[in-house]
């Protein structure tokens, strides 16, 4: 069964530092996403990416966030200057169309 | 803001009982997806319903999409302890970058 792979599984960073979360989506999928889940809260949409550009982003995805697909296989989420409230599980997902999503196991980001 | 209200939030039943989880919204979605999420893991897709009125069965699980594509239900027949977990519904919007709006989840416990 194809998988979405995320690294690292856990990242601890100091407030104000930059972090890059990495994802390898399923190879024949065309749509890529980042979601986050703060402990005890709903899964929230951050951004969707299609055809090498952002197709939709939420209010959470402000100027501190960026995404990139640098080499045709990896899909990264960068947070430029982390805040305490960025602590959450970050999930990468990919899909062929508007359904058939596959989520990765997540990166637990802890900002201290 | 699109909201998906999921009910009940918590459900504790005995093995062998039936249950239904509801997912309601005032918004129309292009598809409705049901996930199961284990602690510390990403959501795992159970089923996607696309057509209004559609019913899909997955062993003892029956999923229904409302005629107006605004609501959905998950019915489990003869629940087993292995069904214990967090069930999430999520509505997709095809013309908004395929973003998913998640419900708050139903935490199910099935006691032997």
PDB file of C-alpha atoms in Angstrom:
ATOM      1  CA  UNK A   1       0.000   0.000   0.000  1.00  0.00           C
ATOM      2  CA  UNK A   2       1.556   3.370  -1.039  1.00  0.00           C
ATOM      3  CA  UNK A   3       2.374   5.679   1.841  1.00  0.00           C
ATOM      4  CA  UNK A   4       2.963   9.348   2.501  1.00  0.00           C
ATOM      5  CA  UNK A   5       6.221   9.624   4.439  1.00  0.00           C
ATOM      6  CA  UNK A   6       6.963  12.481   6.820  1.00  0.00           C
ATOM      7  CA  UNK A   7      10.223  13.406   8.513  1.00  0.00           C
ATOM      8  CA  UNK A   8      11.132  14.036  11.218  1.00  0.00           C
ATOM      9  CA  UNK A   9       8.525  12.360  13.397  1.00  0.00           C
ATOM     10  CA  UNK A  10       9.281  14.777  16.215  1.00  0.00           C
ATOM     11  CA  UNK A  11      10.984  18.193  16.100  1.00  0.00           C
ATOM     12  CA  UNK A  12      11.775  20.395  19.073  1.00  0.00           C
ATOM     13  CA  UNK A  13      12.799  23.957  18.278  1.00  0.00           C
ATOM     14  CA  UNK A  14      13.363  27.207  20.076  1.00  0.00           C
ATOM     15  CA  UNK A  15      10.963  30.080  19.583  1.00  0.00           C
ATOM     16  CA  UNK A  16      12.058  32.275  16.692  1.00  0.00           C
ATOM     17  CA  UNK A  17      13.920  29.504  14.888  1.00  0.00           C
ATOM     18  CA  UNK A  18      13.100  28.306  11.381  1.00  0.00           C
ATOM     19  CA  UNK A  19      11.878  24.755  10.850  1.00  0.00           C
ATOM     20  CA  UNK A  20      11.387  22.721   7.717  1.00  0.00           C
ATOM     21  CA  UNK A  21       9.027  19.772   7.769  1.00  0.00           C
ATOM     22  CA  UNK A  22       9.473  17.241   5.006  1.00  0.00           C
ATOM     23  CA  UNK A  23       7.067  14.980   3.172  1.00  0.00           C
ATOM     24  CA  UNK A  24       7.273  12.492   0.335  1.00  0.00           C
ATOM     25  CA  UNK A  25       3.782  12.217  -1.198  1.00  0.00           C
ATOM     26  CA  UNK A  26       2.516   9.219  -3.148  1.00  0.00           C
ATOM     27  CA  UNK A  27       4.271   9.297  -6.499  1.00  0.00           C
ATOM     28  CA  UNK A  28       1.290   9.443  -8.882  1.00  0.00           C
ATOM     29  CA  UNK A  29      -0.708  11.929  -6.794  1.00  0.00           C
ATOM     30  CA  UNK A  30      -1.126  15.440  -8.149  1.00  0.00           C
ATOM     31  CA  UNK A  31      -2.466  17.360  -5.145  1.00  0.00           C
ATOM     32  CA  UNK A  32      -0.500  17.971  -1.970  1.00  0.00           C
ATOM     33  CA  UNK A  33      -1.596  19.400   1.349  1.00  0.00           C
ATOM     34  CA  UNK A  34      -0.509  20.396   4.804  1.00  0.00           C
ATOM     35  CA  UNK A  35      -2.822  20.204   7.796  1.00  0.00           C
ATOM     36  CA  UNK A  36      -2.162  20.720  11.473  1.00  0.00           C
ATOM     37  CA  UNK A  37      -3.753  19.495  14.671  1.00  0.00           C
ATOM     38  CA  UNK A  38      -3.179  21.276  17.941  1.00  0.00           C
ATOM     39  CA  UNK A  39      -3.449  18.862  20.863  1.00  0.00           C
ATOM     40  CA  UNK A  40      -7.104  18.107  21.606  1.00  0.00           C
ATOM     41  CA  UNK A  41      -8.418  20.191  18.711  1.00  0.00           C
ATOM     42  CA  UNK A  42      -9.734  19.625  15.195  1.00  0.00           C
ATOM     43  CA  UNK A  43      -7.535  18.881  12.204  1.00  0.00           C
ATOM     44  CA  UNK A  44      -7.145  22.222  10.406  1.00  0.00           C
ATOM     45  CA  UNK A  45      -6.352  22.914   6.759  1.00  0.00           C
ATOM     46  CA  UNK A  46      -3.226  24.974   6.067  1.00  0.00           C
ATOM     47  CA  UNK A  47      -2.523  24.852   2.343  1.00  0.00           C
ATOM     48  CA  UNK A  48      -3.084  22.914  -0.872  1.00  0.00           C
ATOM     49  CA  UNK A  49      -0.615  22.727  -3.738  1.00  0.00           C
ATOM     50  CA  UNK A  50      -1.212  21.699  -7.333  1.00  0.00           C
ATOM     51  CA  UNK A  51       0.761  22.120 -10.534  1.00  0.00           C
ATOM     52  CA  UNK A  52       3.680  23.693  -8.659  1.00  0.00           C
ATOM     53  CA  UNK A  53       1.686  26.440  -7.035  1.00  0.00           C
ATOM     54  CA  UNK A  54      -0.517  27.082  -4.032  1.00  0.00           C
ATOM     55  CA  UNK A  55      -4.166  26.537  -4.986  1.00  0.00           C
ATOM     56  CA  UNK A  56      -5.733  27.419  -1.640  1.00  0.00           C
ATOM     57  CA  UNK A  57      -4.542  28.518   1.788  1.00  0.00           C
ATOM     58  CA  UNK A  58      -6.207  29.176   5.105  1.00  0.00           C
ATOM     59  CA  UNK A  59      -5.944  32.187   7.418  1.00  0.00           C
ATOM     60  CA  UNK A  60      -3.454  30.220   9.503  1.00  0.00           C
ATOM     61  CA  UNK A  61      -1.041  30.077   6.564  1.00  0.00           C
ATOM     62  CA  UNK A  62       0.388  33.584   6.930  1.00  0.00           C
ATOM     63  CA  UNK A  63       3.694  35.075   5.744  1.00  0.00           C
ATOM     64  CA  UNK A  64       5.619  32.946   8.231  1.00  0.00           C
ATOM     65  CA  UNK A  65       4.672  29.793   6.301  1.00  0.00           C
ATOM     66  CA  UNK A  66       5.819  28.644   2.889  1.00  0.00           C
ATOM     67  CA  UNK A  67       5.700  25.437   0.887  1.00  0.00           C
ATOM     68  CA  UNK A  68       7.958  24.071  -1.778  1.00  0.00           C
ATOM     69  CA  UNK A  69       8.286  21.049  -4.027  1.00  0.00           C
ATOM     70  CA  UNK A  70      12.001  21.366  -4.672  1.00  0.00           C
ATOM     71  CA  UNK A  71      12.772  18.221  -6.614  1.00  0.00           C
ATOM     72  CA  UNK A  72       9.589  16.566  -7.896  1.00  0.00           C
ATOM     73  CA  UNK A  73       9.322  14.136  -5.015  1.00  0.00           C
ATOM     74  CA  UNK A  74       9.640  16.063  -1.739  1.00  0.00           C
ATOM     75  CA  UNK A  75       7.066  18.529  -0.469  1.00  0.00           C
ATOM     76  CA  UNK A  76       8.179  20.801   2.357  1.00  0.00           C
ATOM     77  CA  UNK A  77       6.559  23.172   4.825  1.00  0.00           C
ATOM     78  CA  UNK A  78       8.752  25.935   6.219  1.00  0.00           C
ATOM     79  CA  UNK A  79       7.924  28.032   9.248  1.00  0.00           C
ATOM     80  CA  UNK A  80      10.277  31.018   9.250  1.00  0.00           C
ATOM     81  CA  UNK A  81      10.148  32.169  12.841  1.00  0.00           C
ATOM     82  CA  UNK A  82       8.351  29.722  15.074  1.00  0.00           C
ATOM     83  CA  UNK A  83       6.005  30.808  17.849  1.00  0.00           C
ATOM     84  CA  UNK A  84       4.857  28.837  20.883  1.00  0.00           C
ATOM     85  CA  UNK A  85       1.395  28.529  19.322  1.00  0.00           C
ATOM     86  CA  UNK A  86       2.864  26.728  16.304  1.00  0.00           C
ATOM     87  CA  UNK A  87       3.293  23.646  18.491  1.00  0.00           C
ATOM     88  CA  UNK A  88       1.084  20.971  16.923  1.00  0.00           C
ATOM     89  CA  UNK A  89       1.051  17.792  14.855  1.00  0.00           C
ATOM     90  CA  UNK A  90       1.608  18.681  11.217  1.00  0.00           C
ATOM     91  CA  UNK A  91       0.192  16.261   8.671  1.00  0.00           C
ATOM     92  CA  UNK A  92       1.112  16.082   5.017  1.00  0.00           C
ATOM     93  CA  UNK A  93      -1.397  14.509   2.623  1.00  0.00           C
ATOM     94  CA  UNK A  94      -1.692  13.837  -1.077  1.00  0.00           C
ATOM     95  CA  UNK A  95      -4.530  12.880  -3.405  1.00  0.00           C
ATOM     96  CA  UNK A  96      -5.217  12.114  -7.038  1.00  0.00           C
ATOM     97  CA  UNK A  97      -8.309  14.342  -7.166  1.00  0.00           C
ATOM     98  CA  UNK A  98     -10.766  15.803  -4.674  1.00  0.00           C
ATOM     99  CA  UNK A  99     -10.971  12.478  -2.923  1.00  0.00           C
ATOM    100  CA  UNK A 100      -8.707   9.538  -2.222  1.00  0.00           C
ATOM    101  CA  UNK A 101      -6.607  11.364   0.316  1.00  0.00           C
ATOM    102  CA  UNK A 102      -3.695   9.667   2.031  1.00  0.00           C
ATOM    103  CA  UNK A 103      -2.265  11.267   5.160  1.00  0.00           C
ATOM    104  CA  UNK A 104       1.215  10.812   6.556  1.00  0.00           C
ATOM    105  CA  UNK A 105       1.866   9.884  10.185  1.00  0.00           C
ATOM    106  CA  UNK A 106       2.690  13.457  11.058  1.00  0.00           C
ATOM    107  CA  UNK A 107       5.498  15.520  12.556  1.00  0.00           C
ATOM    108  CA  UNK A 108       5.034  16.564  16.159  1.00  0.00           C
ATOM    109  CA  UNK A 109       6.454  20.100  16.399  1.00  0.00           C
ATOM    110  CA  UNK A 110       7.223  21.408  19.859  1.00  0.00           C
ATOM    111  CA  UNK A 111       8.263  25.048  20.156  1.00  0.00           C
ATOM    112  CA  UNK A 112       9.946  25.923  23.454  1.00  0.00           C
TER     113      UNK A 112
ATOM    114  CA  UNK B   1     -16.466  29.728   7.466  1.00  0.00           C
ATOM    115  CA  UNK B   2     -17.488  26.170   6.684  1.00  0.00           C
ATOM    116  CA  UNK B   3     -18.300  24.077   9.733  1.00  0.00           C
ATOM    117  CA  UNK B   4     -18.931  20.375  10.146  1.00  0.00           C
ATOM    118  CA  UNK B   5     -20.690  19.439  13.358  1.00  0.00           C
ATOM    119  CA  UNK B   6     -20.100  15.887  14.420  1.00  0.00           C
ATOM    120  CA  UNK B   7     -22.170  14.097  17.052  1.00  0.00           C
ATOM    121  CA  UNK B   8     -21.936  12.578  19.492  1.00  0.00           C
ATOM    122  CA  UNK B   9     -18.494  13.637  20.712  1.00  0.00           C
ATOM    123  CA  UNK B  10     -18.168  10.572  22.927  1.00  0.00           C
ATOM    124  CA  UNK B  11     -19.883   7.206  22.790  1.00  0.00           C
ATOM    125  CA  UNK B  12     -19.390   4.257  25.101  1.00  0.00           C
ATOM    126  CA  UNK B  13     -21.282   1.075  24.251  1.00  0.00           C
ATOM    127  CA  UNK B  14     -21.218  -2.661  24.871  1.00  0.00           C
ATOM    128  CA  UNK B  15     -19.921  -5.129  22.339  1.00  0.00           C
ATOM    129  CA  UNK B  16     -22.695  -6.191  19.970  1.00  0.00           C
ATOM    130  CA  UNK B  17     -24.625  -2.929  20.075  1.00  0.00           C
ATOM    131  CA  UNK B  18     -25.309  -0.759  17.024  1.00  0.00           C
ATOM    132  CA  UNK B  19     -24.425   2.925  16.800  1.00  0.00           C
ATOM    133  CA  UNK B  20     -24.700   5.883  14.448  1.00  0.00           C
ATOM    134  CA  UNK B  21     -22.425   8.901  14.192  1.00  0.00           C
ATOM    135  CA  UNK B  22     -23.698  12.044  12.495  1.00  0.00           C
ATOM    136  CA  UNK B  23     -21.934  14.765  10.563  1.00  0.00           C
ATOM    137  CA  UNK B  24     -23.927  17.897   9.696  1.00  0.00           C
ATOM    138  CA  UNK B  25     -23.238  21.147   7.898  1.00  0.00           C
ATOM    139  CA  UNK B  26     -25.058  24.044   6.319  1.00  0.00           C
ATOM    140  CA  UNK B  27     -22.587  23.915   3.430  1.00  0.00           C
ATOM    141  CA  UNK B  28     -22.495  21.706   0.357  1.00  0.00           C
ATOM    142  CA  UNK B  29     -19.421  19.579  -0.184  1.00  0.00           C
ATOM    143  CA  UNK B  30     -18.141  17.896  -3.336  1.00  0.00           C
ATOM    144  CA  UNK B  31     -17.417  14.776  -1.303  1.00  0.00           C
ATOM    145  CA  UNK B  32     -17.577  13.616   2.299  1.00  0.00           C
ATOM    146  CA  UNK B  33     -14.855  11.461   3.745  1.00  0.00           C
ATOM    147  CA  UNK B  34     -14.719   9.372   6.913  1.00  0.00           C
ATOM    148  CA  UNK B  35     -11.457   8.717   8.689  1.00  0.00           C
ATOM    149  CA  UNK B  36     -10.265   6.826  11.709  1.00  0.00           C
ATOM    150  CA  UNK B  37      -7.390   8.300  13.717  1.00  0.00           C
ATOM    151  CA  UNK B  38      -5.269   6.469  16.273  1.00  0.00           C
ATOM    152  CA  UNK B  39      -3.386   8.467  18.957  1.00  0.00           C
ATOM    153  CA  UNK B  40      -0.243  10.088  17.561  1.00  0.00           C
ATOM    154  CA  UNK B  41      -1.028   9.000  13.995  1.00  0.00           C
ATOM    155  CA  UNK B  42      -2.488  10.604  10.898  1.00  0.00           C
ATOM    156  CA  UNK B  43      -6.113  10.080   9.852  1.00  0.00           C
ATOM    157  CA  UNK B  44      -6.659   6.897   7.856  1.00  0.00           C
ATOM    158  CA  UNK B  45      -9.307   7.079   5.154  1.00  0.00           C
ATOM    159  CA  UNK B  46     -12.211   4.666   5.566  1.00  0.00           C
ATOM    160  CA  UNK B  47     -14.488   5.754   2.744  1.00  0.00           C
ATOM    161  CA  UNK B  48     -15.378   8.626   0.429  1.00  0.00           C
ATOM    162  CA  UNK B  49     -18.965   9.359  -0.607  1.00  0.00           C
ATOM    163  CA  UNK B  50     -19.449  11.612  -3.596  1.00  0.00           C
ATOM    164  CA  UNK B  51     -23.039  11.433  -4.853  1.00  0.00           C
ATOM    165  CA  UNK B  52     -26.016  12.811  -2.920  1.00  0.00           C
ATOM    166  CA  UNK B  53     -27.941   9.887  -1.395  1.00  0.00           C
ATOM    167  CA  UNK B  54     -25.021   7.511  -1.857  1.00  0.00           C
ATOM    168  CA  UNK B  55     -24.695   4.577   0.533  1.00  0.00           C
ATOM    169  CA  UNK B  56     -21.463   2.629   0.903  1.00  0.00           C
ATOM    170  CA  UNK B  57     -20.831  -0.453   3.015  1.00  0.00           C
ATOM    171  CA  UNK B  58     -17.539  -1.563   4.450  1.00  0.00           C
ATOM    172  CA  UNK B  59     -18.165  -4.830   6.320  1.00  0.00           C
ATOM    173  CA  UNK B  60     -20.151  -3.769   9.419  1.00  0.00           C
ATOM    174  CA  UNK B  61     -19.829  -0.044   8.624  1.00  0.00           C
ATOM    175  CA  UNK B  62     -22.457   1.749   6.514  1.00  0.00           C
ATOM    176  CA  UNK B  63     -21.834   5.282   5.292  1.00  0.00           C
ATOM    177  CA  UNK B  64     -24.496   7.549   3.851  1.00  0.00           C
ATOM    178  CA  UNK B  65     -24.251  10.931   2.128  1.00  0.00           C
ATOM    179  CA  UNK B  66     -27.284  13.173   2.410  1.00  0.00           C
ATOM    180  CA  UNK B  67     -29.292  13.999  -0.707  1.00  0.00           C
ATOM    181  CA  UNK B  68     -28.208  17.649  -0.533  1.00  0.00           C
ATOM    182  CA  UNK B  69     -24.540  16.696   0.080  1.00  0.00           C
ATOM    183  CA  UNK B  70     -24.489  18.605   3.360  1.00  0.00           C
ATOM    184  CA  UNK B  71     -24.582  15.770   5.873  1.00  0.00           C
ATOM    185  CA  UNK B  72     -23.474  12.212   6.365  1.00  0.00           C
ATOM    186  CA  UNK B  73     -23.775   9.340   8.795  1.00  0.00           C
ATOM    187  CA  UNK B  74     -21.703   6.360   9.831  1.00  0.00           C
ATOM    188  CA  UNK B  75     -23.569   3.350  11.188  1.00  0.00           C
ATOM    189  CA  UNK B  76     -21.740   0.455  12.836  1.00  0.00           C
ATOM    190  CA  UNK B  77     -23.587  -2.822  13.291  1.00  0.00           C
ATOM    191  CA  UNK B  78     -22.685  -5.203  16.103  1.00  0.00           C
ATOM    192  CA  UNK B  79     -19.773  -3.116  17.345  1.00  0.00           C
ATOM    193  CA  UNK B  80     -16.623  -4.904  18.473  1.00  0.00           C
ATOM    194  CA  UNK B  81     -13.827  -3.774  20.817  1.00  0.00           C
ATOM    195  CA  UNK B  82     -11.596  -3.407  17.747  1.00  0.00           C
ATOM    196  CA  UNK B  83     -13.876  -0.585  16.560  1.00  0.00           C
ATOM    197  CA  UNK B  84     -12.726   1.538  19.502  1.00  0.00           C
ATOM    198  CA  UNK B  85     -11.113   4.748  18.274  1.00  0.00           C
ATOM    199  CA  UNK B  86     -11.606   8.289  16.997  1.00  0.00           C
ATOM    200  CA  UNK B  87     -13.814   8.687  13.923  1.00  0.00           C
ATOM    201  CA  UNK B  88     -13.591  11.873  11.881  1.00  0.00           C
ATOM    202  CA  UNK B  89     -15.740  13.167   9.075  1.00  0.00           C
ATOM    203  CA  UNK B  90     -14.328  15.657   6.592  1.00  0.00           C
ATOM    204  CA  UNK B  91     -15.963  17.559   3.752  1.00  0.00           C
ATOM    205  CA  UNK B  92     -14.017  18.334   0.591  1.00  0.00           C
ATOM    206  CA  UNK B  93     -14.453  21.396  -1.598  1.00  0.00           C
ATOM    207  CA  UNK B  94     -13.265  20.622  -5.109  1.00  0.00           C
ATOM    208  CA  UNK B  95     -13.163  24.270  -6.217  1.00  0.00           C
ATOM    209  CA  UNK B  96     -11.252  25.443  -3.167  1.00  0.00           C
ATOM    210  CA  UNK B  97      -8.050  23.524  -3.665  1.00  0.00           C
ATOM    211  CA  UNK B  98      -9.689  20.292  -2.504  1.00  0.00           C
ATOM    212  CA  UNK B  99      -9.382  21.513   1.058  1.00  0.00           C
ATOM    213  CA  UNK B 100     -10.926  19.331   3.747  1.00  0.00           C
ATOM    214  CA  UNK B 101     -12.998  20.724   6.604  1.00  0.00           C
ATOM    215  CA  UNK B 102     -12.899  18.301   9.508  1.00  0.00           C
ATOM    216  CA  UNK B 103     -15.502  17.633  12.129  1.00  0.00           C
ATOM    217  CA  UNK B 104     -14.524  17.532  15.780  1.00  0.00           C
ATOM    218  CA  UNK B 105     -14.526  13.730  15.897  1.00  0.00           C
ATOM    219  CA  UNK B 106     -16.429  11.025  17.739  1.00  0.00           C
ATOM    220  CA  UNK B 107     -14.471   9.041  20.289  1.00  0.00           C
ATOM    221  CA  UNK B 108     -15.957   5.554  20.403  1.00  0.00           C
ATOM    222  CA  UNK B 109     -15.312   3.005  23.112  1.00  0.00           C
ATOM    223  CA  UNK B 110     -16.682  -0.496  22.725  1.00  0.00           C
ATOM    224  CA  UNK B 111     -16.546  -2.510  25.936  1.00  0.00           C
ATOM    225  CA  UNK B 112     -16.267  -6.290  25.800  1.00  0.00           C
TER     226      UNK B 112
END
